[in-house]
Amino acid sequence: MLYFDHAATTPMRESAKDAWLEASSALNPSGQYALGRRARSLLDDARETVAKVFGCDPIEVIFTASGTESVNIALKGFYAISPHSKVVISAIEHSAVYETAQFLGDVDLLPVTREGFVHDPHNILAQPAAVVSCMWANNETGAIQPIEQIIAATDAPVHVDAVQAVGKVPINFHALGAASLAMSGHKFGGPRGVGVLLAKRSPAPAPLFHGGGQERGIRSGTVDVAGACGFAAALTEVVATMDEEQQRLAALKDMIIAALPEDSILNTPKHSLATHVNVSFPGAEGDSLIMLLDSQGFALATGSACANGVNRASRVLLAQGVDEKTARGTLRISLGYTTTEDEVAQLIEALPKAVAIARQAGMA
Ligand code: PLP
């Protein structure tokens, strides 16, 4: 399989598999006997590793079961403790943030430029809000957002969705000054189903679940020790290789961009993750492109949600000002640590033919 969907999930690293397996027989880390203490010590080590990487205190690391769960705890948890009812998010958030904000109710969207960057947020951010949420980097285009500016422009707690950014850009939680930050292990080679929320001591989000009081009472439930160990091992590997690896991927990304047909529209701006290329081919249906490429062994995504088998224009691209028809003919090519130059060369060769056939088939 020629895998170009690393932004959806990336294969688990050998280091993560080894760490997961080694910790897989760990028992309940809350047990007061020797086996419980052994599990607790593995969990503490994983927590310390995460804290060290992100420049925060171990107590600020909350293990969860996904990026989505981390986001939900932050948004709903800050909303619950606030006297205000406004929720402010960017117009290009992942559905984990977007749908949670819609569920809470009174939402203001920070607008984005045609390039996909949040801009001019000051008026909206000057108003009182229960919580503000903005992603570090967009999952469809890879556009890196002006997070520091957003944090500086509001008095509300700011949650940062860093699910796509972890392992690709340096992140220091204390220096950033956000109230919380979400990440997900399966995006950088950890196990699926393990997330982390970094949460300052104060303000602390109210819990979604009530129970045994694990993870500072913010996330009750017996912690998955093996999952946490796999997460920490993948994180250690990804940060140790980050600079070199991001340079290698940036060169592959440039190769793809240079080879795109002239009439394609690049939706990924320059200031973006090295891993993402989002491109529209007007006149071609995204679904047709994916099926044609799939039949040749390529795994790619449109980057937008597909409901009932109908290819919908991406909410993110529409917010950037891409027209509906163009947005429907979009591919997200996303690279990762297993991507080779030879795989990229094969994609570059296959792409123009697939686009020509998809255009002949037309739009649905
Ligand atoms: N936020 C962003 C930006 C994402 O890309 C994703 C996953 O695609 C999520 C949140 C949700 O993460 P998870 O799949 O771990 O629930």
Coordinates of C-alpha atoms and ligand atoms in Angstrom, one line a residue:
M1 CA 0.0 0.0 0.0
L2 CA 1.2 3.5 -0.9
Y3 CA 0.1 5.3 2.2
F4 CA -0.5 9.0 2.0
D5 CA -3.0 9.5 4.8
H6 CA -0.7 10.0 7.8
A7 CA -2.8 13.0 9.0
A8 CA -5.7 10.5 9.6
T9 CA -3.4 8.1 11.5
T10 CA 0.2 7.0 11.2
P11 CA 1.5 3.5 11.7
M12 CA 2.5 2.6 15.2
R13 CA 6.3 2.9 15.8
E14 CA 8.3 -0.2 16.8
S15 CA 9.4 1.7 20.0
A16 CA 5.7 2.2 20.9
K17 CA 4.8 -1.4 20.2
D18 CA 7.7 -2.6 22.4
A19 CA 6.8 -0.2 25.3
W20 CA 3.1 -1.1 25.0
L21 CA 3.8 -4.8 25.1
E22 CA 6.2 -4.5 28.0
A23 CA 3.6 -2.6 30.1
S24 CA 0.6 -4.6 28.9
S25 CA 0.5 -6.8 32.0
A26 CA 0.6 -3.8 34.3
L27 CA -2.3 -3.9 36.8
N28 CA -4.3 -1.1 38.3
P29 CA -2.0 1.9 39.1
S30 CA -4.2 2.8 42.0
G31 CA -3.5 -0.5 43.8
Q32 CA -1.6 0.0 47.1
Y33 CA 0.3 -3.3 46.9
A34 CA 3.6 -4.0 45.0
L35 CA 2.0 -4.8 41.7
G36 CA -0.1 -1.6 41.9
R37 CA 3.0 0.4 42.7
R38 CA 4.8 -1.1 39.8
A39 CA 2.0 0.0 37.4
R40 CA 2.0 3.4 39.0
S41 CA 5.7 3.7 38.5
L42 CA 5.4 2.9 34.8
L43 CA 2.5 5.5 34.5
D44 CA 4.6 8.1 36.4
D45 CA 7.5 7.6 34.0
A46 CA 5.3 8.0 31.0
R47 CA 3.7 11.2 32.5
E48 CA 7.2 12.6 33.3
T49 CA 8.3 11.9 29.7
V50 CA 5.3 13.8 28.3
A51 CA 5.8 16.7 30.8
K52 CA 9.5 17.0 29.9
V53 CA 8.8 17.1 26.2
F54 CA 6.2 19.8 26.5
G55 CA 7.8 22.0 29.2
C56 CA 5.2 21.5 31.8
D57 CA 4.7 19.8 35.2
P58 CA 3.7 16.1 35.4
I59 CA 0.6 17.1 37.3
E60 CA -0.6 19.0 34.2
V61 CA -0.6 15.9 32.1
I62 CA -4.0 14.2 31.9
F63 CA -4.2 10.9 30.0
T64 CA -7.4 10.4 28.0
A65 CA -8.7 8.0 25.4
S66 CA -8.4 10.3 22.3
G67 CA -7.8 13.8 21.0
T68 CA -11.6 14.1 20.8
E69 CA -12.0 13.3 24.5
S70 CA -9.2 15.8 25.4
V71 CA -11.0 18.5 23.4
N72 CA -14.4 17.7 25.0
I73 CA -13.0 17.9 28.5
A74 CA -11.4 21.3 27.8
L75 CA -14.3 23.0 26.0
K76 CA -17.1 21.6 28.2
G77 CA -15.0 21.7 31.3
F78 CA -14.1 25.4 31.0
Y79 CA -17.6 26.3 29.9
A80 CA -19.0 24.6 33.0
I81 CA -16.9 26.8 35.4
S82 CA -17.5 30.1 33.5
P83 CA -20.1 32.8 34.2
H84 CA -20.0 33.5 30.4
S85 CA -21.9 31.6 27.7
K86 CA -19.9 32.6 24.6
V87 CA -17.6 30.0 22.9
V88 CA -15.1 31.3 20.4
I89 CA -13.4 29.0 17.9
S90 CA -11.7 29.5 14.6
A91 CA -13.8 28.8 11.4
I92 CA -11.5 26.0 10.4
E93 CA -11.5 23.7 13.5
H94 CA -11.7 20.0 13.4
S95 CA -15.1 18.6 14.1
A96 CA -14.0 17.5 17.6
V97 CA -13.9 21.3 18.4
Y98 CA -16.5 22.5 16.0
E99 CA -19.3 20.1 17.0
T100 CA -18.5 20.5 20.7
A101 CA -18.8 24.2 20.4
Q102 CA -22.1 23.9 18.5
F103 CA -23.4 21.6 21.2
L104 CA -22.5 24.3 23.8
G105 CA -24.5 26.9 21.9
D106 CA -23.5 30.5 21.5
V107 CA -20.5 30.3 19.1
D108 CA -18.5 33.1 17.4
L109 CA -16.2 32.0 14.6
L110 CA -12.8 33.7 14.1
P111 CA -12.5 34.3 10.3
V112 CA -9.6 33.0 8.2
T113 CA -7.8 34.3 5.1
R114 CA -7.8 32.7 1.7
E115 CA -4.6 31.1 2.7
G116 CA -6.2 29.5 5.7
F117 CA -4.8 31.6 8.6
V118 CA -7.0 33.0 11.4
H119 CA -6.8 36.8 11.0
D120 CA -8.0 39.9 12.7
P121 CA -9.3 38.1 15.8
H122 CA -9.0 41.1 18.1
N123 CA -12.6 42.4 18.0
I124 CA -14.2 39.1 18.7
L125 CA -11.6 38.2 21.3
A126 CA -12.1 41.5 23.2
Q127 CA -15.6 40.2 24.2
P128 CA -16.0 38.1 27.3
A129 CA -16.1 34.3 26.6
A130 CA -16.3 31.1 28.5
V131 CA -13.6 29.5 26.4
V132 CA -11.6 30.2 23.2
S133 CA -10.3 27.3 21.1
C134 CA -7.9 27.4 18.2
M135 CA -5.9 24.7 16.5
W136 CA -2.2 24.9 16.2
A137 CA -2.2 23.5 12.7
N138 CA -5.1 22.6 10.5
N139 CA -5.7 18.9 9.8
E140 CA -6.7 19.5 6.1
T141 CA -4.3 22.1 4.9
G142 CA -1.5 22.0 7.5
A143 CA -1.7 25.8 7.9
I144 CA 0.0 26.9 11.1
Q145 CA -2.1 29.3 13.1
P146 CA -1.1 32.5 15.1
I147 CA -1.8 30.8 18.4
E148 CA 0.4 33.2 20.5
Q149 CA -1.6 36.2 19.1
I150 CA -4.9 34.6 20.0
I151 CA -3.8 33.8 23.5
A152 CA -2.5 37.4 24.0
A153 CA -5.8 38.9 22.7
T154 CA -8.2 37.3 25.2
D155 CA -8.8 37.1 29.0
A156 CA -10.7 33.8 28.5
P157 CA -9.1 30.4 29.0
V158 CA -7.6 29.3 25.6
H159 CA -7.6 25.7 24.5
V160 CA -5.2 24.7 21.8
D161 CA -5.9 21.7 19.6
A162 CA -2.4 20.5 18.8
V163 CA -3.4 17.1 17.6
Q164 CA -1.8 17.7 14.1
A165 CA 1.2 19.7 15.4
V166 CA 2.7 17.4 18.0
G167 CA 6.0 15.9 16.8
K168 CA 6.2 18.4 13.9
V169 CA 6.8 21.7 15.6
P170 CA 8.4 22.5 19.0
I171 CA 5.7 23.0 21.7
N172 CA 6.4 24.4 25.2
F173 CA 3.2 24.5 27.2
H174 CA 4.3 27.0 29.9
A175 CA 5.9 29.4 27.4
L176 CA 2.7 29.3 25.3
G177 CA 0.4 30.3 28.2
A178 CA -2.6 28.4 27.0
A179 CA -5.0 27.0 29.6
S180 CA -5.0 23.6 28.0
L181 CA -3.7 21.7 24.9
A182 CA -5.0 18.5 23.3
M183 CA -3.0 15.8 21.5
S184 CA -3.5 12.3 20.3
G185 CA -1.0 9.4 20.2
H186 CA -2.0 7.8 16.9
K187 CA -1.1 10.9 14.9
F188 CA 2.6 10.5 15.7
G189 CA 3.1 6.7 15.9
G190 CA 1.7 5.9 19.3
P191 CA -1.2 3.5 19.9
R192 CA -4.7 4.5 18.7
G193 CA -7.1 5.4 21.6
V194 CA -4.6 7.3 23.8
G195 CA -4.8 11.0 24.1
V196 CA -3.4 13.6 26.4
L197 CA -4.8 16.9 27.7
L198 CA -2.3 19.3 29.2
A199 CA -4.2 21.3 31.7
K200 CA -2.8 24.1 33.9
R201 CA -3.5 23.9 37.6
S202 CA -5.8 26.9 37.4
P203 CA -8.3 27.3 35.9
A204 CA -8.9 23.6 35.8
P205 CA -11.7 22.3 33.6
A206 CA -14.7 20.6 35.4
P207 CA -14.8 16.9 34.8
L208 CA -17.1 15.3 32.2
F209 CA -17.2 12.0 34.1
H210 CA -17.4 11.6 37.8
G211 CA -15.8 8.6 39.5
G212 CA -12.7 7.5 41.2
G213 CA -10.9 10.8 40.9
Q214 CA -8.0 9.7 38.7
E215 CA -6.0 12.2 36.7
R216 CA -6.6 15.1 39.2
G217 CA -10.3 14.2 39.2
I218 CA -10.5 15.7 35.7
R219 CA -10.7 12.4 34.0
S220 CA -11.9 9.6 36.3
G221 CA -11.4 6.0 35.2
T222 CA -8.6 3.5 35.5
V223 CA -5.7 4.7 33.4
D224 CA -4.5 2.6 30.5
V225 CA -0.9 2.2 31.6
A226 CA 0.3 0.3 28.5
G227 CA -1.3 3.0 26.3
A228 CA 0.4 5.7 28.2
C229 CA 3.8 3.9 27.9
G230 CA 3.3 3.4 24.1
F231 CA 2.3 7.1 23.8
A232 CA 5.5 8.2 25.7
A233 CA 7.8 6.0 23.7
A234 CA 6.4 7.2 20.4
L235 CA 6.7 10.8 21.6
T236 CA 10.3 10.3 22.7
E237 CA 11.2 8.9 19.2
V238 CA 9.3 11.6 17.3
V239 CA 10.9 14.5 19.1
A240 CA 14.4 13.0 18.9
T241 CA 14.1 12.8 15.1
M242 CA 11.9 15.9 14.6
D243 CA 14.2 18.4 12.9
E244 CA 15.8 16.0 10.5
E245 CA 12.5 14.2 9.7
Q246 CA 10.6 17.4 9.1
Q247 CA 13.3 18.6 6.7
R248 CA 13.2 15.3 4.8
L249 CA 9.4 15.5 4.5
A250 CA 9.5 19.2 3.5
A251 CA 11.7 18.2 0.5
L252 CA 9.2 15.5 -0.4
K253 CA 6.3 18.0 -0.1
D254 CA 8.1 20.4 -2.4
M255 CA 8.6 17.6 -4.9
I256 CA 4.8 17.0 -4.9
I257 CA 3.9 20.7 -5.2
A258 CA 6.4 21.2 -8.1
A259 CA 4.8 18.3 -10.0
L260 CA 1.1 19.4 -9.6
P261 CA -0.7 20.0 -12.9
E262 CA -0.7 23.7 -13.7
D263 CA -4.5 24.1 -13.4
S264 CA -4.6 22.7 -9.9
I265 CA -5.3 24.9 -6.9
L266 CA -3.0 24.6 -3.9
N267 CA -4.9 25.2 -0.7
T268 CA -1.9 24.6 1.6
P269 CA 0.0 27.9 2.3
K270 CA 3.7 28.2 2.7
H271 CA 3.6 28.5 6.5
S272 CA 2.4 25.0 7.1
L273 CA 3.4 21.6 8.4
A274 CA 5.9 19.7 6.2
T275 CA 3.4 16.8 6.1
H276 CA 0.4 18.3 4.3
V277 CA -0.5 19.1 0.7
N278 CA -4.1 20.0 0.1
V279 CA -4.9 20.5 -3.6
S280 CA -8.1 21.0 -5.7
F281 CA -8.5 19.8 -9.2
P282 CA -11.5 21.8 -10.6
G283 CA -13.9 19.6 -12.6
A284 CA -12.9 16.4 -10.9
E285 CA -14.9 14.8 -8.0
G286 CA -12.8 14.1 -4.9
D287 CA -14.4 10.7 -4.5
S288 CA -13.6 9.6 -8.0
L289 CA -10.0 10.6 -7.5
I290 CA -9.8 8.6 -4.3
M291 CA -11.3 5.5 -5.9
L292 CA -9.1 5.7 -9.0
L293 CA -6.0 6.1 -6.9
D294 CA -7.1 3.4 -4.5
S295 CA -7.5 0.9 -7.4
Q296 CA -3.7 1.5 -8.0
G297 CA -2.7 1.0 -4.4
F298 CA -2.7 4.6 -3.1
A299 CA -4.4 5.5 0.1
L300 CA -5.4 9.1 0.2
A301 CA -8.2 11.2 1.7
T302 CA -10.3 14.2 0.5
G303 CA -9.8 15.6 4.0
S304 CA -13.5 16.3 4.5
A305 CA -16.2 14.3 6.0
C306 CA -18.2 12.0 3.7
A307 CA -21.8 11.6 4.8
N308 CA -24.0 8.8 3.3
G309 CA -21.5 8.3 0.5
V310 CA -22.0 11.8 -0.8
N311 CA -18.8 13.9 -1.3
R312 CA -19.3 17.1 0.6
A313 CA -17.3 20.2 0.1
S314 CA -15.0 20.7 3.1
R315 CA -16.2 23.2 5.7
V316 CA -12.6 24.3 6.1
L317 CA -12.0 25.1 2.5
L318 CA -15.4 26.9 2.2
A319 CA -14.4 29.0 5.2
Q320 CA -11.1 29.9 3.3
G321 CA -13.2 31.1 0.4
V322 CA -12.8 28.2 -2.0
D323 CA -16.0 27.8 -4.0
E324 CA -18.1 24.7 -3.5
K325 CA -17.4 22.9 -6.8
T326 CA -13.7 23.4 -6.5
A327 CA -13.7 22.3 -2.9
R328 CA -15.4 19.0 -3.9
G329 CA -12.5 18.1 -6.2
T330 CA -9.9 18.1 -3.4
L331 CA -7.2 15.7 -2.2
R332 CA -5.3 15.8 1.0
I333 CA -1.9 14.2 0.6
S334 CA -0.3 13.7 4.0
L335 CA 3.2 12.4 4.6
G336 CA 4.8 10.7 7.6
Y337 CA 7.8 8.8 8.9
T338 CA 7.3 5.8 6.6
T339 CA 7.0 7.9 3.4
T340 CA 9.8 7.4 0.9
E341 CA 11.0 9.3 -2.1
D342 CA 10.1 6.4 -4.3
E343 CA 6.5 6.4 -3.1
V344 CA 6.3 10.1 -3.8
A345 CA 7.6 9.6 -7.3
Q346 CA 5.0 6.9 -7.9
L347 CA 2.2 9.3 -6.7
I348 CA 3.5 12.1 -8.9
E349 CA 3.3 9.8 -11.9
A350 CA -0.2 8.5 -11.2
L351 CA -1.8 11.8 -10.2
P352 CA -2.3 13.5 -13.6
K353 CA -3.8 10.4 -15.2
A354 CA -6.2 10.0 -12.3
V355 CA -7.2 13.7 -12.6
A356 CA -7.8 13.4 -16.3
I357 CA -10.0 10.3 -15.9
A358 CA -11.9 11.9 -13.0
R359 CA -12.6 15.0 -15.1
Q360 CA -13.9 12.9 -17.9
A361 CA -16.3 11.3 -15.5
G362 CA -17.4 14.8 -14.4
M363 CA -19.1 16.0 -11.2
A364 CA -22.0 14.1 -9.7
Ligands
PLP1 N1 -8.2 17.5 16.2 C1 -7.5 17.4 15.1 C2 -6.9 18.7 14.5 C3 -7.5 16.2 14.4 O1 -6.8 16.1 13.2 C4 -8.1 15.1 15.0 C5 -8.1 13.8 14.3 O2 -8.2 13.7 13.1 C6 -8.7 15.2 16.2 C7 -8.7 16.4 16.8 C8 -9.3 14.0 16.9 O3 -8.4 13.1 17.4 P1 -8.8 11.6 17.8 O4 -8.8 10.9 16.5 O5 -7.6 11.1 18.6 O6 -10.0 11.6 18.5

